[in-house]
Short mmCIF file of C-alpha atoms and ligand atoms in Angstrom, two decimals:
data_model
loop_
_atom_site.label_atom_id
_atom_site.label_comp_id
_atom_site.label_asym_id
_atom_site.label_seq_id
_atom_site.Cartn_x
_atom_site.Cartn_y
_atom_site.Cartn_z
CA MET Y 982 51.35 48.92 67.67
CA THR Y 983 52.63 45.43 66.66
CA ILE Y 984 55.26 43.03 67.59
CA ARG Y 985 55.96 40.25 64.89
CA LEU Y 986 58.58 37.81 64.55
CA ALA Y 987 60.07 36.78 61.47
CA ARG Y 988 59.33 33.56 60.00
CA ASN Y 989 61.61 30.88 60.13
CA SER Y 990 63.53 32.42 63.31
CA GLY Y 991 65.36 30.29 65.75
CA PHE Y 992 66.83 26.73 65.63
CA CYS Y 993 67.42 25.50 62.24
CA PHE Y 994 67.44 21.60 61.27
CA GLY Y 995 71.28 20.96 61.84
CA VAL Y 996 71.08 22.58 65.00
CA LYS Y 997 67.92 20.70 66.18
CA ARG Y 998 69.71 17.42 65.26
CA ALA Y 999 72.90 18.51 67.06
CA ILE Y 1000 71.19 19.14 70.29
CA ASN Y 1001 68.95 16.15 70.00
CA LEU Y 1002 72.05 14.01 69.70
CA ALA Y 1003 73.59 15.55 72.56
CA GLY Y 1004 70.54 15.12 74.79
CA GLU Y 1005 70.56 11.44 73.82
CA ALA Y 1006 74.45 11.18 74.50
CA ALA Y 1007 73.47 12.81 78.03
CA GLU Y 1008 71.05 10.19 78.82
CA LYS Y 1009 73.50 7.47 77.97
CA TYR Y 1010 76.78 8.85 79.47
CA PRO Y 1011 77.16 10.59 82.72
CA GLU Y 1012 79.41 13.30 80.94
CA THR Y 1013 80.40 14.21 77.51
CA VAL Y 1014 82.41 16.64 75.99
CA THR Y 1015 82.44 18.86 72.69
CA LEU Y 1016 85.31 19.90 70.93
CA GLY Y 1017 84.45 23.86 70.85
CA PRO Y 1018 80.87 24.90 71.66
CA ILE Y 1019 78.32 22.45 69.94
CA ILE Y 1020 76.52 25.57 68.69
CA HIS Y 1021 77.05 29.39 68.86
CA ASN Y 1022 75.00 30.21 71.62
CA PRO Y 1023 76.54 30.74 74.92
CA GLN Y 1024 73.24 30.28 77.13
CA MET Y 1025 72.55 27.01 75.26
CA VAL Y 1026 76.05 25.81 75.92
CA THR Y 1027 75.61 26.90 79.68
CA ASN Y 1028 72.18 24.65 79.75
CA LEU Y 1029 73.95 21.64 78.06
CA GLU Y 1030 76.54 21.87 80.88
CA SER Y 1031 74.30 21.49 83.57
CA LYS Y 1032 73.06 18.17 81.73
CA GLY Y 1033 76.99 17.02 81.84
CA ILE Y 1034 77.78 18.13 78.34
CA MET Y 1035 81.07 20.08 78.48
CA ALA Y 1036 82.88 22.15 75.90
CA ILE Y 1037 86.34 21.60 75.45
CA ASP Y 1038 88.92 23.39 73.59
CA SER Y 1039 91.69 20.76 73.19
CA ILE Y 1040 91.70 17.09 72.32
CA ASP Y 1041 94.28 16.48 75.10
CA LEU Y 1042 91.49 17.60 77.52
CA ILE Y 1043 89.05 14.30 76.41
CA ALA Y 1044 90.07 12.10 79.28
CA GLY Y 1045 88.47 9.18 77.94
CA ARG Y 1046 85.11 10.76 77.59
CA PRO Y 1047 82.78 10.64 74.72
CA VAL Y 1048 82.82 13.16 72.13
CA ILE Y 1049 80.33 14.90 70.23
CA ILE Y 1050 81.33 16.55 66.85
CA ARG Y 1051 79.60 19.98 66.79
CA SER Y 1052 77.46 21.38 64.17
CA HIS Y 1053 80.04 23.16 62.44
CA GLY Y 1054 82.42 19.93 62.10
CA ILE Y 1055 85.90 19.71 62.69
CA ALA Y 1056 89.18 19.32 60.85
CA LYS Y 1057 89.94 16.33 58.87
CA GLU Y 1058 93.16 15.41 60.79
CA LYS Y 1059 91.24 15.90 64.24
CA MET Y 1060 88.59 13.55 62.82
CA ARG Y 1061 90.95 10.98 62.20
CA PHE Y 1062 92.67 11.32 65.31
CA LEU Y 1063 89.57 10.72 67.25
CA GLU Y 1064 88.73 7.76 65.42
CA THR Y 1065 91.99 6.22 66.75
CA LEU Y 1066 90.97 6.94 70.22
CA ASP Y 1067 89.03 4.07 72.37
CA VAL Y 1068 85.76 6.45 72.93
CA PRO Y 1069 82.45 6.66 71.59
CA LEU Y 1070 81.88 9.55 68.85
CA ILE Y 1071 78.82 11.00 68.18
CA ASP Y 1072 78.77 13.04 65.01
CA ALA Y 1073 76.71 16.04 65.00
CA THR Y 1074 78.16 17.64 62.18
CA CYS Y 1075 75.27 19.38 60.15
CA PRO Y 1076 74.72 17.07 56.92
CA TYR Y 1077 74.86 20.48 54.95
CA VAL Y 1078 78.34 20.87 56.39
CA SER Y 1079 79.38 17.58 55.68
CA SER Y 1080 78.03 18.04 52.09
CA SER Y 1081 80.48 21.19 51.79
CA GLN Y 1082 83.42 19.27 52.74
CA LEU Y 1083 82.49 16.27 50.37
CA TYR Y 1084 82.56 18.93 47.61
CA ALA Y 1085 86.21 20.25 48.82
CA THR Y 1086 87.47 16.93 48.70
CA GLN Y 1087 86.01 15.85 45.16
CA LEU Y 1088 86.77 19.28 43.70
CA SER Y 1089 90.25 19.08 44.94
CA GLN Y 1090 90.71 15.79 43.58
CA GLN Y 1091 89.61 16.90 40.16
CA GLY Y 1092 92.49 19.64 40.51
CA TYR Y 1093 90.38 22.60 40.78
CA PRO Y 1094 91.81 25.47 43.06
CA LEU Y 1095 89.46 26.71 45.18
CA ILE Y 1096 87.86 29.94 46.58
CA ILE Y 1097 86.00 29.37 49.77
CA ILE Y 1098 83.59 32.64 50.62
CA GLY Y 1099 83.65 32.81 54.17
CA ASN Y 1100 85.39 34.01 57.54
CA LYS Y 1101 88.76 32.42 57.58
CA ASP Y 1102 88.70 32.20 61.38
CA HIS Y 1103 85.47 30.32 61.88
CA PRO Y 1104 85.33 26.86 62.86
CA GLU Y 1105 83.23 25.86 59.81
CA VAL Y 1106 85.64 27.31 57.39
CA VAL Y 1107 88.84 26.20 59.07
CA ALA Y 1108 87.30 22.38 59.29
CA LEU Y 1109 86.22 22.95 55.46
CA GLN Y 1110 89.94 23.82 54.43
CA SER Y 1111 91.22 20.98 55.52
CA TYR Y 1112 89.19 18.70 53.26
CA VAL Y 1113 91.10 20.53 50.36
CA GLU Y 1114 93.95 18.50 49.48
CA GLU Y 1115 97.05 19.99 47.72
CA ASN Y 1116 95.46 22.46 45.82
CA GLU Y 1117 95.88 26.32 45.97
CA VAL Y 1118 92.91 27.58 48.12
CA TYR Y 1119 91.88 31.05 48.87
CA ILE Y 1120 89.53 32.05 51.57
CA ILE Y 1121 87.80 35.32 50.84
CA SER Y 1122 84.93 37.37 52.14
CA SER Y 1123 84.41 40.29 49.58
CA VAL Y 1124 84.94 40.90 46.00
CA ALA Y 1125 88.10 43.10 47.35
CA GLU Y 1126 89.63 40.03 48.44
CA ILE Y 1127 89.80 38.13 45.16
CA PRO Y 1128 93.22 37.16 44.15
CA ARG Y 1129 94.59 39.21 41.19
CA LYS Y 1130 95.47 36.26 38.71
CA LYS Y 1131 94.09 34.32 35.73
CA PHE Y 1132 92.97 30.36 36.42
CA THR Y 1133 92.61 27.81 33.82
CA LYS Y 1134 89.92 26.27 36.15
CA LEU Y 1135 88.69 27.25 39.31
CA ALA Y 1136 85.82 26.27 41.84
CA VAL Y 1137 83.84 28.01 44.44
CA LEU Y 1138 82.31 27.21 47.70
CA CYS Y 1139 80.70 29.26 50.32
CA GLN Y 1140 80.42 28.93 54.15
CA THR Y 1141 76.88 27.76 54.74
CA THR Y 1142 75.87 30.96 56.19
CA GLN Y 1143 77.02 33.01 53.65
CA ASN Y 1144 74.82 35.90 52.21
CA VAL Y 1145 73.79 35.18 48.42
CA THR Y 1146 74.33 38.66 47.45
CA THR Y 1147 78.11 38.18 48.50
CA LEU Y 1148 78.36 35.01 46.45
CA GLN Y 1149 76.61 36.43 43.20
CA GLU Y 1150 78.95 39.69 43.60
CA ILE Y 1151 82.15 37.56 43.94
CA VAL Y 1152 81.10 35.21 41.02
CA TYR Y 1153 80.32 37.98 38.78
CA ASP Y 1154 84.17 39.30 39.33
CA LEU Y 1155 85.60 35.71 38.89
CA ILE Y 1156 84.06 35.43 35.51
CA PRO Y 1157 86.43 37.28 33.33
CA ILE Y 1158 89.59 35.69 35.36
CA ALA Y 1159 88.76 31.93 35.27
CA LYS Y 1160 88.43 30.26 31.86
CA GLU Y 1161 86.49 27.39 33.48
CA LEU Y 1162 84.19 28.40 36.70
CA ARG Y 1163 82.60 25.91 38.89
CA VAL Y 1164 80.25 27.27 41.46
CA ILE Y 1165 78.84 25.16 44.20
CA ASN Y 1166 76.25 27.05 46.13
CA THR Y 1167 76.87 25.74 49.64
CA ILE Y 1168 74.87 28.45 51.60
CA CYS Y 1169 72.15 26.23 53.39
CA THR Y 1170 68.51 26.49 52.72
CA ALA Y 1171 68.02 27.41 56.44
CA THR Y 1172 70.16 30.34 56.08
CA THR Y 1173 68.63 31.69 52.72
CA VAL Y 1174 64.97 31.52 54.66
CA ARG Y 1175 65.86 33.35 57.57
CA GLN Y 1176 68.03 35.98 55.58
CA GLN Y 1177 64.94 36.40 53.40
CA SER Y 1178 61.99 36.51 55.92
CA THR Y 1179 64.23 38.79 58.11
CA PHE Y 1180 64.78 41.05 54.96
CA GLN Y 1181 60.98 41.37 54.75
CA LEU Y 1182 60.23 41.97 58.21
CA ALA Y 1183 62.77 44.35 58.68
CA GLN Y 1184 61.28 46.70 55.68
CA GLU Y 1185 57.91 46.51 57.42
CA SER Y 1186 59.58 47.65 61.01
CA ASP Y 1187 60.33 50.53 62.94
CA VAL Y 1188 63.08 48.83 64.99
CA MET Y 1189 64.63 45.35 64.62
CA ILE Y 1190 65.61 43.53 67.76
CA VAL Y 1191 68.16 40.46 66.46
CA ILE Y 1192 68.54 37.68 69.02
CA GLY Y 1193 71.28 35.48 69.29
CA GLY Y 1194 74.86 34.79 70.20
CA LYS Y 1195 77.28 37.45 69.25
CA ASN Y 1196 79.80 34.66 68.24
CA SER Y 1197 77.08 33.22 65.89
CA SER Y 1198 78.07 33.93 62.29
CA ASN Y 1199 74.37 33.39 60.82
CA THR Y 1200 73.09 35.81 63.83
CA ARG Y 1201 75.49 38.46 62.92
CA MET Y 1202 74.52 38.24 59.30
CA LEU Y 1203 70.91 38.81 60.23
CA TYR Y 1204 71.92 41.74 62.18
CA GLN Y 1205 73.91 43.15 59.05
CA ILE Y 1206 70.68 42.64 56.79
CA CYS Y 1207 68.39 44.48 59.28
CA LYS Y 1208 70.76 47.42 59.93
CA LYS Y 1209 71.02 48.49 56.23
CA LEU Y 1210 67.20 48.83 56.63
CA VAL Y 1211 66.18 50.41 59.97
CA VAL Y 1212 67.41 50.88 63.41
CA THR Y 1213 68.81 47.50 64.64
CA HIS Y 1214 69.77 46.13 68.05
CA LEU Y 1215 71.58 42.75 68.40
CA ILE Y 1216 71.37 41.13 71.81
CA GLU Y 1217 71.86 37.51 73.39
CA THR Y 1218 69.20 37.76 75.93
CA SER Y 1219 66.32 39.54 77.21
CA ASP Y 1220 68.64 41.51 80.03
CA GLU Y 1221 70.31 43.48 77.20
CA LEU Y 1222 66.97 44.89 75.77
CA GLU Y 1223 66.44 48.53 76.66
CA CYS Y 1224 62.73 49.69 76.83
CA SER Y 1225 63.90 53.23 75.50
CA TRP Y 1226 64.66 51.48 72.09
CA LEU Y 1227 61.07 50.79 71.68
CA SER Y 1228 59.53 54.48 72.48
CA ASN Y 1229 57.89 55.86 69.73
CA LYS Y 1230 58.13 52.63 67.62
CA GLN Y 1231 54.76 51.31 65.90
CA ASN Y 1232 56.10 48.18 64.33
CA ILE Y 1233 58.53 46.12 66.23
CA GLY Y 1234 60.33 43.42 64.44
CA LEU Y 1235 62.22 40.43 66.06
CA THR Y 1236 64.43 37.96 64.32
CA ALA Y 1237 66.78 34.93 66.07
CA GLY Y 1238 69.76 33.19 64.55
CA ALA Y 1239 69.54 29.57 63.67
CA SER Y 1240 71.42 28.76 67.06
CA THR Y 1241 68.94 30.99 69.09
CA PRO Y 1242 66.94 28.65 71.72
CA ASP Y 1243 62.77 29.36 71.75
CA TRP Y 1244 63.15 30.17 75.53
CA ILE Y 1245 65.30 33.05 74.86
CA ILE Y 1246 63.09 34.37 71.95
CA VAL Y 1247 59.75 34.08 74.28
CA GLU Y 1248 61.58 35.99 77.40
CA VAL Y 1249 62.55 38.85 74.93
CA TYR Y 1250 59.10 39.21 73.63
CA ASN Y 1251 57.63 39.26 77.16
CA LYS Y 1252 60.16 41.92 78.13
CA ILE Y 1253 59.04 43.99 75.08
CA THR Y 1254 55.33 43.77 76.09
CA LYS Y 1255 56.35 44.77 79.70
CA CYS Y 1256 58.48 47.57 78.45
CA LEU Y 1257 55.02 48.62 76.44
CA GLY Y 1258 52.80 48.45 79.71
CA ASP Y 1259 51.17 45.14 78.61
CA LYS Y 1260 49.12 43.63 81.77
CA GLU Y 1261 48.39 40.44 79.87
CA GLU Y 1262 50.22 37.29 81.32
CA PRO Y 1263 53.57 36.26 79.85
CA ILE Y 1264 53.56 34.15 76.78
CA VAL Y 1265 55.13 30.71 77.45
CA ASN Y 1266 55.54 29.63 73.88
CA VAL Y 1267 57.11 30.71 70.96
CA GLU Y 1268 54.20 29.64 68.74
CA SER Y 1269 52.21 32.81 70.48
CA ILE Y 1270 54.28 35.27 68.97
CA PRO Y 1271 52.61 37.01 65.88
CA GLY Y 1272 54.68 35.83 62.68
CA TYR Y 1273 56.09 32.45 64.12
CA LYS Y 1274 55.79 29.82 61.50
CA GLU Y 1275 57.29 26.32 62.60
CA GLU Y 1276 59.88 24.84 60.29
CA SER Y 1277 59.87 21.33 59.31
CA ASN Y 1278 62.12 18.92 60.93
CA ALA Y 1279 63.05 17.66 57.62
CA ARG Y 1280 66.46 18.45 55.90
CA GLN Y 1281 65.51 21.45 53.61
FE1 LIG M 809 73.26 23.16 59.10
FE2 LIG M 809 72.48 25.32 58.09
FE3 LIG M 809 71.90 25.09 60.65
S1 LIG M 809 74.42 24.57 57.76
S2 LIG M 809 73.32 23.87 61.30
S3 LIG M 809 71.35 23.99 58.71
S4 LIG M 809 72.46 26.83 59.53
#
């Protein structure tokens, strides 16, 4: 019987950075707000609330408090408006997301119609779209949504948590309809390595447990990858894990999204060992889980 964690599971560089910036803000100010959840993990958002960092969903609710810009970024007009307010601004936008926004601005200034591959309702994509100037922009998530027309020139950007296979499929079908095609692969490295290591572990497992916010795009992507290969369950916390999922399974695989805190991964691991009748003391660090590999804090 094995229980293994996919390499590169849990917090990515951008999320660690956002949480650190929020922690510094909590020490400096008695109360701070984030426009929307700072990351897509409800348990972490609750944890931050206990430190005086409140998620609000409207600029009208700022009430003079310092504002943290979440890792997914916010729309350009909202950012410009916030800059006119007399409140401290802490920009925790992930540098990968800022980089996509810069590409959107530059490519639209160069006259490229744009295709953004992603979920049109996701805050990162909504924000990214706001950086496209007057140009045509299409937000699509599959080959079926490619516009049925010809382009003299066309540029492609992606939501940072997209799947590289989807990007490849869409680009393949765009080549015949665009005379000039510029593709910027804005999928972040943290996403790619999580998807690769999860794919590999899922191939070697009898069941996969994906841990992360159900509102987290990158977590849901890991779930999609696993469920094509093996029986897979998506949970936010250990309370949702059912021992019956593990019966007759020899190789249990765990993976976690880029916004899943270590403590939740540890709780799930301990619940699994309890389900399996292990009498050992529970572990306290994610480093104790076989397969864990620490990721560099440096931008990848
Ligand atoms: Fe940034 Fe990629 Fe994480 S975009 S927030 S490093 S998943």
